[in-house]
XYZ file of C-alpha atoms in Angstrom:
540
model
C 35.810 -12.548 -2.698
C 35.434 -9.331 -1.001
C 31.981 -8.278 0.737
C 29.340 -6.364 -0.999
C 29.643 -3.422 0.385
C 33.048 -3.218 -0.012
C 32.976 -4.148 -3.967
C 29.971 -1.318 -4.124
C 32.343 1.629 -2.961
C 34.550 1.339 -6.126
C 31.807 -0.811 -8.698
C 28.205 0.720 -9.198
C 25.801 -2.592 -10.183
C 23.331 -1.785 -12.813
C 20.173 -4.357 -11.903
C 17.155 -4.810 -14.163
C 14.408 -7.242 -13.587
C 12.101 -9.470 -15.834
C 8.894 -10.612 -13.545
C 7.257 -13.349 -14.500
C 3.477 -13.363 -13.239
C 0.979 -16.392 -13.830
C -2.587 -14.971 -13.576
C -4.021 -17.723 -10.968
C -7.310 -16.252 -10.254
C -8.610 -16.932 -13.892
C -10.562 -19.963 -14.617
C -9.121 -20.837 -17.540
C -5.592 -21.157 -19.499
C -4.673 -18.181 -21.891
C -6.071 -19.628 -25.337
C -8.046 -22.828 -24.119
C -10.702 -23.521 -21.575
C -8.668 -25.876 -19.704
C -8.868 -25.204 -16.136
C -5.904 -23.511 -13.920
C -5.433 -25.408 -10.539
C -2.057 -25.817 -8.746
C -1.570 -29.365 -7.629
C -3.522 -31.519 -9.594
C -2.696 -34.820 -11.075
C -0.160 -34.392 -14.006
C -1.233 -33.805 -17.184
C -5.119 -33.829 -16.153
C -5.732 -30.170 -17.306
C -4.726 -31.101 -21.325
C -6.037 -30.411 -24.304
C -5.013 -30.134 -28.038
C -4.536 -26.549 -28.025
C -1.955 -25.973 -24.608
C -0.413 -29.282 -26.149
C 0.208 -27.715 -30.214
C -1.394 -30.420 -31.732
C -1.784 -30.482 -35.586
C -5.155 -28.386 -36.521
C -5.804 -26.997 -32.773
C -6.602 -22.688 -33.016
C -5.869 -20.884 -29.960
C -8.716 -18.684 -28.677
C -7.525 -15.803 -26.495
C -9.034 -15.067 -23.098
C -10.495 -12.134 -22.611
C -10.251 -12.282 -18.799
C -6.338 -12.282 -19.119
C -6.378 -9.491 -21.122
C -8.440 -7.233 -18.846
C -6.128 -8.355 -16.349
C -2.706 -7.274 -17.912
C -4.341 -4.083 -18.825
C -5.271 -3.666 -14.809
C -1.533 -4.150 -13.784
C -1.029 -1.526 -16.392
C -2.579 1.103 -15.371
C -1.468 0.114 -11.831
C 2.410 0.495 -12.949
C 1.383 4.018 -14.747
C 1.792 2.115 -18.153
C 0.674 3.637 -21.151
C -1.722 1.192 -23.071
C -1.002 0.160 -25.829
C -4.364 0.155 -28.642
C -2.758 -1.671 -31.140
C -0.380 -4.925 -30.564
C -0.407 -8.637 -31.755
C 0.993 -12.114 -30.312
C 4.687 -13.807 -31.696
C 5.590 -17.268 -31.508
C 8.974 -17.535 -30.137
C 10.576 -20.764 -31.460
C 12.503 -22.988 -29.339
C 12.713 -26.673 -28.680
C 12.270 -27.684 -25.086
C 10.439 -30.807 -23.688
C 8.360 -27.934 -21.274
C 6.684 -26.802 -24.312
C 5.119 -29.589 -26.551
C 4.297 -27.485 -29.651
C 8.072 -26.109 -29.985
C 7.279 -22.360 -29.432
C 5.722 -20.006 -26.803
C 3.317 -17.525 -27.736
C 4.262 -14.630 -26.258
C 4.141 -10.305 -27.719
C 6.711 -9.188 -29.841
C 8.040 -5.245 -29.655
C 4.617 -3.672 -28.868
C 3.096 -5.072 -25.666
C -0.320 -4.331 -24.202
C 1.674 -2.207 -21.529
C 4.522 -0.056 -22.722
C 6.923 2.986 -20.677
C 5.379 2.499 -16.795
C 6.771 3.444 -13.730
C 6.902 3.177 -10.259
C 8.640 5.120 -7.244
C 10.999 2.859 -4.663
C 11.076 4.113 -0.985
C 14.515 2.477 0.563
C 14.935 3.205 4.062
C 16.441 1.400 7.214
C 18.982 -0.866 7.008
C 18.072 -1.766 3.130
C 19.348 1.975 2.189
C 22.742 1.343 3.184
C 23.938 -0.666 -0.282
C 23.413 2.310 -2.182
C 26.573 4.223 -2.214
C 26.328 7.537 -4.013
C 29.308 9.141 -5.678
C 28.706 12.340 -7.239
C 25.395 12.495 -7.363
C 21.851 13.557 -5.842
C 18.913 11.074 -4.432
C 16.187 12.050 -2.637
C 16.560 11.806 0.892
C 13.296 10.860 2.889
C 12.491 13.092 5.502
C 10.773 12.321 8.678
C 7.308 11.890 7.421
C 9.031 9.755 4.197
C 7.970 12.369 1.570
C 10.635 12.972 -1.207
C 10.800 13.499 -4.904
C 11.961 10.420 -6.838
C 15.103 10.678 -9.377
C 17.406 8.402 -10.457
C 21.074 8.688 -8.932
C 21.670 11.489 -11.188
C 18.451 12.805 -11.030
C 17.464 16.641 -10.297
C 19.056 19.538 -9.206
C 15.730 19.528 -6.669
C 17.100 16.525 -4.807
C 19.288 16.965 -1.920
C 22.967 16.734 -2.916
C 24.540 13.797 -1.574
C 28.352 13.711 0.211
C 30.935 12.811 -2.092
C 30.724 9.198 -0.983
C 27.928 8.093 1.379
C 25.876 5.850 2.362
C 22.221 6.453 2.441
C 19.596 6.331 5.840
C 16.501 6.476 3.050
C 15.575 7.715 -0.622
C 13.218 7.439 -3.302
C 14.267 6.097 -6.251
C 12.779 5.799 -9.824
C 12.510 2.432 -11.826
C 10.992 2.998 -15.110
C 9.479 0.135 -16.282
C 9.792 -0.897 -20.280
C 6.914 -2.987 -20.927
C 4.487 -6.001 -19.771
C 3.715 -8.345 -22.237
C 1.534 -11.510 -22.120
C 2.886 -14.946 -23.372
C 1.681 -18.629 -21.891
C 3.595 -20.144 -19.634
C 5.234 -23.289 -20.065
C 5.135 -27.477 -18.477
C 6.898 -28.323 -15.858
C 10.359 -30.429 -15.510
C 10.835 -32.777 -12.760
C 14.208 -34.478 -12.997
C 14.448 -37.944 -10.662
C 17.801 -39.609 -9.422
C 20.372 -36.075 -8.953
C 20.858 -34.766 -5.731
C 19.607 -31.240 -6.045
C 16.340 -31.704 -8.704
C 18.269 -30.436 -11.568
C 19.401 -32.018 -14.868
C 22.837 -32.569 -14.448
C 23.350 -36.089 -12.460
C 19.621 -37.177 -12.937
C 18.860 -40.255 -14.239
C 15.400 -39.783 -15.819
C 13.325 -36.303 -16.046
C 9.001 -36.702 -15.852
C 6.992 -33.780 -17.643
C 3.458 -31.964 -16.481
C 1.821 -30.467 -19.316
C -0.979 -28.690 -16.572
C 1.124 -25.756 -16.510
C 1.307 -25.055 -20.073
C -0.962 -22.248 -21.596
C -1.628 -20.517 -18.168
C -1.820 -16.791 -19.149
C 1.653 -15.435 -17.610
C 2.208 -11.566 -17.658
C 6.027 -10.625 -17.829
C 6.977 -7.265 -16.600
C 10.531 -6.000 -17.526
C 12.308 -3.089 -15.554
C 14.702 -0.599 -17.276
C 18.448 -1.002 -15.614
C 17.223 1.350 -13.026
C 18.063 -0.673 -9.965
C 21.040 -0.507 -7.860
C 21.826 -2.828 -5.262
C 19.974 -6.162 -4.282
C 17.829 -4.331 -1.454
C 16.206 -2.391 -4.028
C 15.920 -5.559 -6.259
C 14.191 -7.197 -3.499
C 11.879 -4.210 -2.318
C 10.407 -3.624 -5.571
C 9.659 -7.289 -6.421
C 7.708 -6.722 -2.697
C 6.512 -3.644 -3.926
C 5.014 -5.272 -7.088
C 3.611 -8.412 -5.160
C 2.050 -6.070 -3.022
C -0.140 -4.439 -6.323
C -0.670 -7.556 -7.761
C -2.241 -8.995 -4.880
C -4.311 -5.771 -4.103
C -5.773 -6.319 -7.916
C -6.462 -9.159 -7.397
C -5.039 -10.898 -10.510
C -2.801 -13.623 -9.002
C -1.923 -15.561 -5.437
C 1.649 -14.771 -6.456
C 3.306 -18.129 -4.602
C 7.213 -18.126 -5.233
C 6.687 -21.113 -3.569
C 4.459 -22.353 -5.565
C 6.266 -20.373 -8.851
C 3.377 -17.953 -9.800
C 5.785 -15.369 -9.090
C 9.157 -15.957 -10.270
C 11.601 -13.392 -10.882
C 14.557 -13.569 -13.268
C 17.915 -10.734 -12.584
C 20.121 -9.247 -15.268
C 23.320 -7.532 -13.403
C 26.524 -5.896 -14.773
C 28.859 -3.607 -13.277
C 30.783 -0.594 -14.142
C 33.598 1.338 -12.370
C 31.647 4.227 -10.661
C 31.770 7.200 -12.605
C 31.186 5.527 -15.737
C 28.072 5.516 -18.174
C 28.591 2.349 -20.790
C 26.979 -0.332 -19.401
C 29.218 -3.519 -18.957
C 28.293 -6.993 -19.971
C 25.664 -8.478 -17.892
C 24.498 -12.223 -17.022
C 21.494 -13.267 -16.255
C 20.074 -14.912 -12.822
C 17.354 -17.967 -12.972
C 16.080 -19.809 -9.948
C 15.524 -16.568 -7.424
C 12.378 -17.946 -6.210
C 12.356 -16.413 -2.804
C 12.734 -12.200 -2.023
C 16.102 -13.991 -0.037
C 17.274 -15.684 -2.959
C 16.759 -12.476 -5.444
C 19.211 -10.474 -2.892
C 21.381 -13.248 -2.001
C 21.858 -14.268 -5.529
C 22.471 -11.110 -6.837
C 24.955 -10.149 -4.093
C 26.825 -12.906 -4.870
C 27.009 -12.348 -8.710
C 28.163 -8.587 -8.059
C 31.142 -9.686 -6.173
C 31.615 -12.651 -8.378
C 31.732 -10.319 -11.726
C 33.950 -7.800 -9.601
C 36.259 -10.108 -8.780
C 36.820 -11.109 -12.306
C 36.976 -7.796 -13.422
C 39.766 -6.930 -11.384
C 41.994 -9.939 -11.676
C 41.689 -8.860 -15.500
C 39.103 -11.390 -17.202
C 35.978 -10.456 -18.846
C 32.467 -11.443 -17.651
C 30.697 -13.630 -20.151
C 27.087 -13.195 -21.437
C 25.393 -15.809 -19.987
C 22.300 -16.911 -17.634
C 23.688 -18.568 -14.829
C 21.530 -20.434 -12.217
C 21.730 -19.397 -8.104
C 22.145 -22.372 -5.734
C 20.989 -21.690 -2.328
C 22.238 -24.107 -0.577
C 25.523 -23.634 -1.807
C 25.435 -19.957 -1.938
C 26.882 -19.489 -5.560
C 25.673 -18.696 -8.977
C 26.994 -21.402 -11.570
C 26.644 -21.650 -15.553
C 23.816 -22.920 -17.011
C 23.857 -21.810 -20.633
C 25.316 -19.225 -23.300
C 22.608 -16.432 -23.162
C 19.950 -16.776 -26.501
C 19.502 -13.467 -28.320
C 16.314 -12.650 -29.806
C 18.048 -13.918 -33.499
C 17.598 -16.973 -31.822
C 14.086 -17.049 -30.973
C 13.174 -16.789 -34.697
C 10.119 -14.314 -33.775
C 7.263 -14.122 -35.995
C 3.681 -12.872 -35.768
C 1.468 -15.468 -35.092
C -0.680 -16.269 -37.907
C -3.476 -17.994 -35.791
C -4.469 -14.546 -33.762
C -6.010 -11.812 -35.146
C -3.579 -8.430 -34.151
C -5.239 -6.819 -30.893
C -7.306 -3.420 -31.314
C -8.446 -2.230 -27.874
C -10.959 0.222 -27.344
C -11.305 3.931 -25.375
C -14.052 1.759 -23.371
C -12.248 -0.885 -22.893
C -9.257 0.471 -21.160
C -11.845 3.115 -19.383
C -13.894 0.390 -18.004
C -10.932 -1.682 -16.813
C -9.556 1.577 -15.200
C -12.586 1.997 -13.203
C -11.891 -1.503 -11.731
C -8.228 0.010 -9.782
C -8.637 -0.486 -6.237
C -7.204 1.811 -3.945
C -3.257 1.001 -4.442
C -0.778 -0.176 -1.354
C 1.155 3.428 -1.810
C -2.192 5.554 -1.319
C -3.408 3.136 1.047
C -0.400 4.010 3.412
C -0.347 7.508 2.525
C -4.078 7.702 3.885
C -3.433 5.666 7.414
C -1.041 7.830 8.355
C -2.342 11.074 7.269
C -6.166 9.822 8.344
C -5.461 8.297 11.182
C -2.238 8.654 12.404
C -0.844 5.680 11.772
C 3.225 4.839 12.634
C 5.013 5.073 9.021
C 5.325 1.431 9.796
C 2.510 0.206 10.807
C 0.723 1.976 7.950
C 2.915 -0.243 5.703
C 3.044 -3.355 6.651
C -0.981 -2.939 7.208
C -1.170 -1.602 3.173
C 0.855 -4.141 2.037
C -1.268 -7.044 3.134
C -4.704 -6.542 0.684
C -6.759 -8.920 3.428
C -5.880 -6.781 6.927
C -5.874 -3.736 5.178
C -9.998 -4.552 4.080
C -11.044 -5.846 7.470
C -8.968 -2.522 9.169
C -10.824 -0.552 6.801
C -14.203 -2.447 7.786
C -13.524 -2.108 11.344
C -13.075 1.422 11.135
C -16.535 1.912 9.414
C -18.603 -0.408 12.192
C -18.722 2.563 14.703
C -18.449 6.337 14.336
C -16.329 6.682 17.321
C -13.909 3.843 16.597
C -11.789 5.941 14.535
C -10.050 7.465 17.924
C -8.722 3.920 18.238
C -6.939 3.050 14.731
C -4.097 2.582 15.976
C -4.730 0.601 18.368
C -6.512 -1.583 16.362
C -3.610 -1.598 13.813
C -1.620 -2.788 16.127
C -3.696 -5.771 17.111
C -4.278 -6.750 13.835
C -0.394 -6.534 13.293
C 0.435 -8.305 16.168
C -1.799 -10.325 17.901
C -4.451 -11.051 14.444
C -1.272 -11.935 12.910
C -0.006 -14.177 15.269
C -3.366 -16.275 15.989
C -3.733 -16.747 11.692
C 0.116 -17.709 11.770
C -0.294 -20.440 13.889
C -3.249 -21.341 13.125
C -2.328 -21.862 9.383
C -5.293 -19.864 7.913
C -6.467 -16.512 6.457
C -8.266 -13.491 8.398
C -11.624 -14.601 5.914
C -11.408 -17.971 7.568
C -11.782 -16.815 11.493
C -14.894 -16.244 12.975
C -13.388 -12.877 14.361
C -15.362 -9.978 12.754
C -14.752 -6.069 12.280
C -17.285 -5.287 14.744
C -15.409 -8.018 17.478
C -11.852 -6.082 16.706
C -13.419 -2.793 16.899
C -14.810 -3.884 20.924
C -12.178 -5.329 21.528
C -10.011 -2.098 20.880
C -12.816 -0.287 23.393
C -11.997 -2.683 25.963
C -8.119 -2.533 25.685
C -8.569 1.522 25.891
C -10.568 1.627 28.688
C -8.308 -0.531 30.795
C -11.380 -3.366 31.522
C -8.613 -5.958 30.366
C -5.071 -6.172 29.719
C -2.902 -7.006 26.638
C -2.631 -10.290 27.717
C -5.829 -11.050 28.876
C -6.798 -9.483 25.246
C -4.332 -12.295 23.181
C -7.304 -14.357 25.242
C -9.985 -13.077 24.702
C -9.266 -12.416 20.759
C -8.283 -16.279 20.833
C -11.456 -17.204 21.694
C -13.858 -14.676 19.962
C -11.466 -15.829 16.709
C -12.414 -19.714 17.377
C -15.983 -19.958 18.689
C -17.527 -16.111 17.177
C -18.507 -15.085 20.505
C -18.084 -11.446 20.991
C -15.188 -9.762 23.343
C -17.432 -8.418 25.600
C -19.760 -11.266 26.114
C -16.366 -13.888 26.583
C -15.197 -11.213 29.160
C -18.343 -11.823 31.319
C -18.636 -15.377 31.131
C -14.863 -15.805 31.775
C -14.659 -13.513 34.710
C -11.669 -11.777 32.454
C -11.417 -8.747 33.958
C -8.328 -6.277 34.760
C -8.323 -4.930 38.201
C -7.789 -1.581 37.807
C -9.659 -0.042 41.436
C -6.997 2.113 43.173
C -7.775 1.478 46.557
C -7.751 -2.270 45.660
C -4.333 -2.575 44.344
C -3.258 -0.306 47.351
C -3.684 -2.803 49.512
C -1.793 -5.368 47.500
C 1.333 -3.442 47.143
C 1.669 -2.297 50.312
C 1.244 -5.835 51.758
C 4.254 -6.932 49.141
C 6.806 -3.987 50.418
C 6.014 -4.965 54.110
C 6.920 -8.789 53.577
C 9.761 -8.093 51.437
C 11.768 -5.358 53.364
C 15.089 -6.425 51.640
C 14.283 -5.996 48.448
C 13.065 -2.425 49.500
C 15.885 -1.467 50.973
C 17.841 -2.901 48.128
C 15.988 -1.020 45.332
C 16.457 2.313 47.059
C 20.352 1.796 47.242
C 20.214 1.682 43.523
C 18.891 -1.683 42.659
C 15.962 -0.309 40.570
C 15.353 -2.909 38.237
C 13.801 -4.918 41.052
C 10.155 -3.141 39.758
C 10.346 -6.002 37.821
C 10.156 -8.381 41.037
C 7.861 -6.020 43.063
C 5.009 -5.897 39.680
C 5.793 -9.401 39.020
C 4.570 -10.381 43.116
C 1.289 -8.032 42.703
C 0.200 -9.560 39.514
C 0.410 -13.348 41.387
C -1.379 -11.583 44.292
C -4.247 -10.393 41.443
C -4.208 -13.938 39.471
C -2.668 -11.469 36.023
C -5.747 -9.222 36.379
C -4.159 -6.460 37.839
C -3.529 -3.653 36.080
C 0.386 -3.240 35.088
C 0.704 -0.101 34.457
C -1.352 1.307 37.192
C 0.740 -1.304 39.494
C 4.258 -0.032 38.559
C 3.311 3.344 39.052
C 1.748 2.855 42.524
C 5.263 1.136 43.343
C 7.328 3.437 41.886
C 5.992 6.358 44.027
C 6.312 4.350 46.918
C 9.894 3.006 46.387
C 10.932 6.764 45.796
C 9.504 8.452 48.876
């Protein structure tokens, strides 16, 4: 098959997404009071209701519904006042009662929104023909339209390929349904149906409240696929409404994908994509079904409605079944819930529950407090270093001269110590007021970087402040002038060779010369101040 990009100059790939969400931090399942809780013994969390036994009425949750309405209005949704619940018949072993309660045609969220910014190496897959996008300029402002959006976009070459743009994905609803069991199949050799030899069922699953959101076809390529599924984590974990684990399959995210010579408007016939449950596997997989369809395509076939399933391990999509319409499903409102009339107070007092969103949050770092386009997103996107940068700020008045600095720890070094230590920033005995000194002590050259990854090490484990481990360590950089004066002219007088070497043109040897001062200082000499005093030296 040929490569992606290569398909992409001649094929445009028209990419919508259906997000399937469970809502983990409720207590409770969507119409029972059975607990939610990932991991426990099957079929513990049961009852007749989640199981469709005879004479068992659901009860909805009003928690769940709150929450769908809060990833509304965080997708610029408009609420819907009026809607009702479906059952949608089919005949699985993963659902007990033979049909899913899930909305029909009116959701609780209807005609939302959000804007993509593609940039970097993840902006090169979208080749425009023809066309406008809004390019991102240097501070990564830039009005969003679709590929053949505004006249106020910048016009795009004839055929190019993009540094960065913002890009438009409407979104065309988000519905609730319950989610269903879960299949295990024993005895195959890669957990699915085909070559098992016996399958085991978990009912503990079914009922969770699961909120589906469904993109218009307004993606392009796989990068943008993959950044907006990252994009939507992001908000959902800012709200607050679910751990979103693809790992654990709280998030999971179905693809549909078709292609059509560029140029064209009919859409052609699409398939659908199961089993992405990584942001890798959402790209990969849909990479490969782009080139697969292409390839079709031009040896003359036609691509067949179906949903195919990715394998990872063998890189490939395969067939897994003819695709169901919605004649299928046999929809029909469900005559155990009352239809759904939602208040002006309602929706008001769920609005007034938004946090401050990843997109503002970023837009306020760097136009606050300077913050590297970067580091301002990556810090956004992550709801628990975002709060504790935010708190650190706020525990002095003069601190704020250092946010960046103290981005960057948390970004770096923060990150590093919770990586390997397996645990969350909440879990660490580190505290705003502990980053925020050791930021001061960083700036005012009293210890190094290194001696810092030390220092926040141990104020992280025991609690102990910065400044106080600094004193009872001895940590200390050794930043006196006349000090380090000594030191490096001692190290030019016993290595005369290397001297002589550096100033015929052998000037990475600072390396060596910085390298022999900080033995001579036991690492508590300052670097910086050290490869300057031997630079001026050298070049006399």
């Amino acid at each position: 098959m040929k490569d992606l990009l290569t398909v992409l100059k001649d094929w445009e790939a028209v990419i919508g997404l259906e997000v399937h969400t469970e809502l983990t931090t409720l207590n409770t399942k969507m119409f029972c009071s059975c607990p939610i809780e990932f991991g426990a013994e099957p079929n513990t969390h049961v009852c007749p209701v989640c199981l469709g036994l005879p004479g068992a009425l659901p009860v909805p949750n009003r928690a769940a519904i709150e929450s769908i309405v809060l990833a509304g209005l965080a997708t610029n949704c408009e609420i819907e006042k009026r809607s009702m619940f479906y059952r949608k018949n089919y005949f699985y072993p993963d659902m007990s009662k033979n049909f899913q309660t899930t909305q029909g045609p009116v959701a609780f969220c209807m005609r939302g929104w959000l804007d993509l910014e593609v940039n970097g190496a993840a902006a090169r897959e979208r080749v425009v023909r023809a066309g406008t996008l809004p390019l991102l300029a240097e501070d990564g402002t830039g009005t969003a339209s679709d590929v053949t959006g505004a006249a106020t976009a910048t016009p795009a070459p004839p055929i190019a390929q993009l540094d960065g743009y913002v890009t438009h994905i409407g979104i065309t609803r988000i519905h609730m349904e319950e989610d269903a069991g879960k299949t295990v199949h024993y005895g195959g050799t890669d957990g699915r149906i085909t070559g098992a030899t016996y399958s085991l069922l978990d009912y503990n699953r079914c009922g969770t409240p699961l909120i589906e959101l469904v993109t218009e076809p307004d993606l392009r390529t796989p990068e943008e696929a993959r950044l907006f599924l990252q994009q939507l984590r992001q908000i959902y974990l800012t709200l607050g409404i679910s751990d979103c684990s693809m790992e654990e399959g709280s998030l999971r995210c179905d693809g549909n994908v078709s292609l059509r010579r560029r140029g064209e408007v009919e859409f052609g016939t699409k398939t659908e994509l199961k089993n992405m449950n990584s942001f890798k596997n959402l790209h990969d997989g849909l990479a490969y079904e782009i080139c697969r369809q292409a390839e079709v395509l031009e040896s003359g076939g036609t691509v067949r409605q179906e949903t195919r399933h990715w394998e990872p391990a063998a890189k490939r999509t395969v067939t897994m079944r003819v695709k169901e319409t919605a004649d299928d499903y046999r929809l029909f409102p469900e005559p155990d819930l009352a239809p759904y009339d939602l208040t002006d107070e309602f929706i008001e007092s769920v609005r007034a529950r938004l946090p401050e969103l990843p997109d503002a949050k970023r837009q306020r770092y760097t136009r606050d407090y300077g913050l590297p386009r970067a580091d301002a997103a990556n810090l956004a996107g992550d709801a628990s270093l975002s709060a504790f940068f935010d708190a650190t700020l706020q525990s002095s008045p003069q601190v704020a001269r250092l946010a960046p600095r103290i981005a960057n720890l948390l970004l770096n070094e923060v990150s590093a110590w919770l990586n390997a230590h397996n645990t969350v920033i909440e879990n660490s005995k580190l505290t705003p007021q502990h980053l925020a000194q050791l930021a001061e002590l960083l700036a005012g050259d009293s210890i190094s970087s290194k001696q810092a990854k030390e220092v926040l090490a141990q104020s992280a484990e025991t609690g102990a402040s910065p400044q106080q481990i600094v004193e009872q360590s001895g940590i200390k950089q050794v930043s006196d002038a006349g000090e380090l004066e000594a030191i490096v002219a001692q190290i030019l007088a016993a290595n005369p060779d290397k001297v002589a070497e550096y100033r015929s043109g052998k000037t990475g040897l600072i390396g060596f010369f910085v390298g022999q001062a900080m033995k001579a200082t036991q690492g508590q000499g300052n670097p910086k101040l050290i490869n300057e005093m031997f630079t001026q030296k050298l070049e006399v």
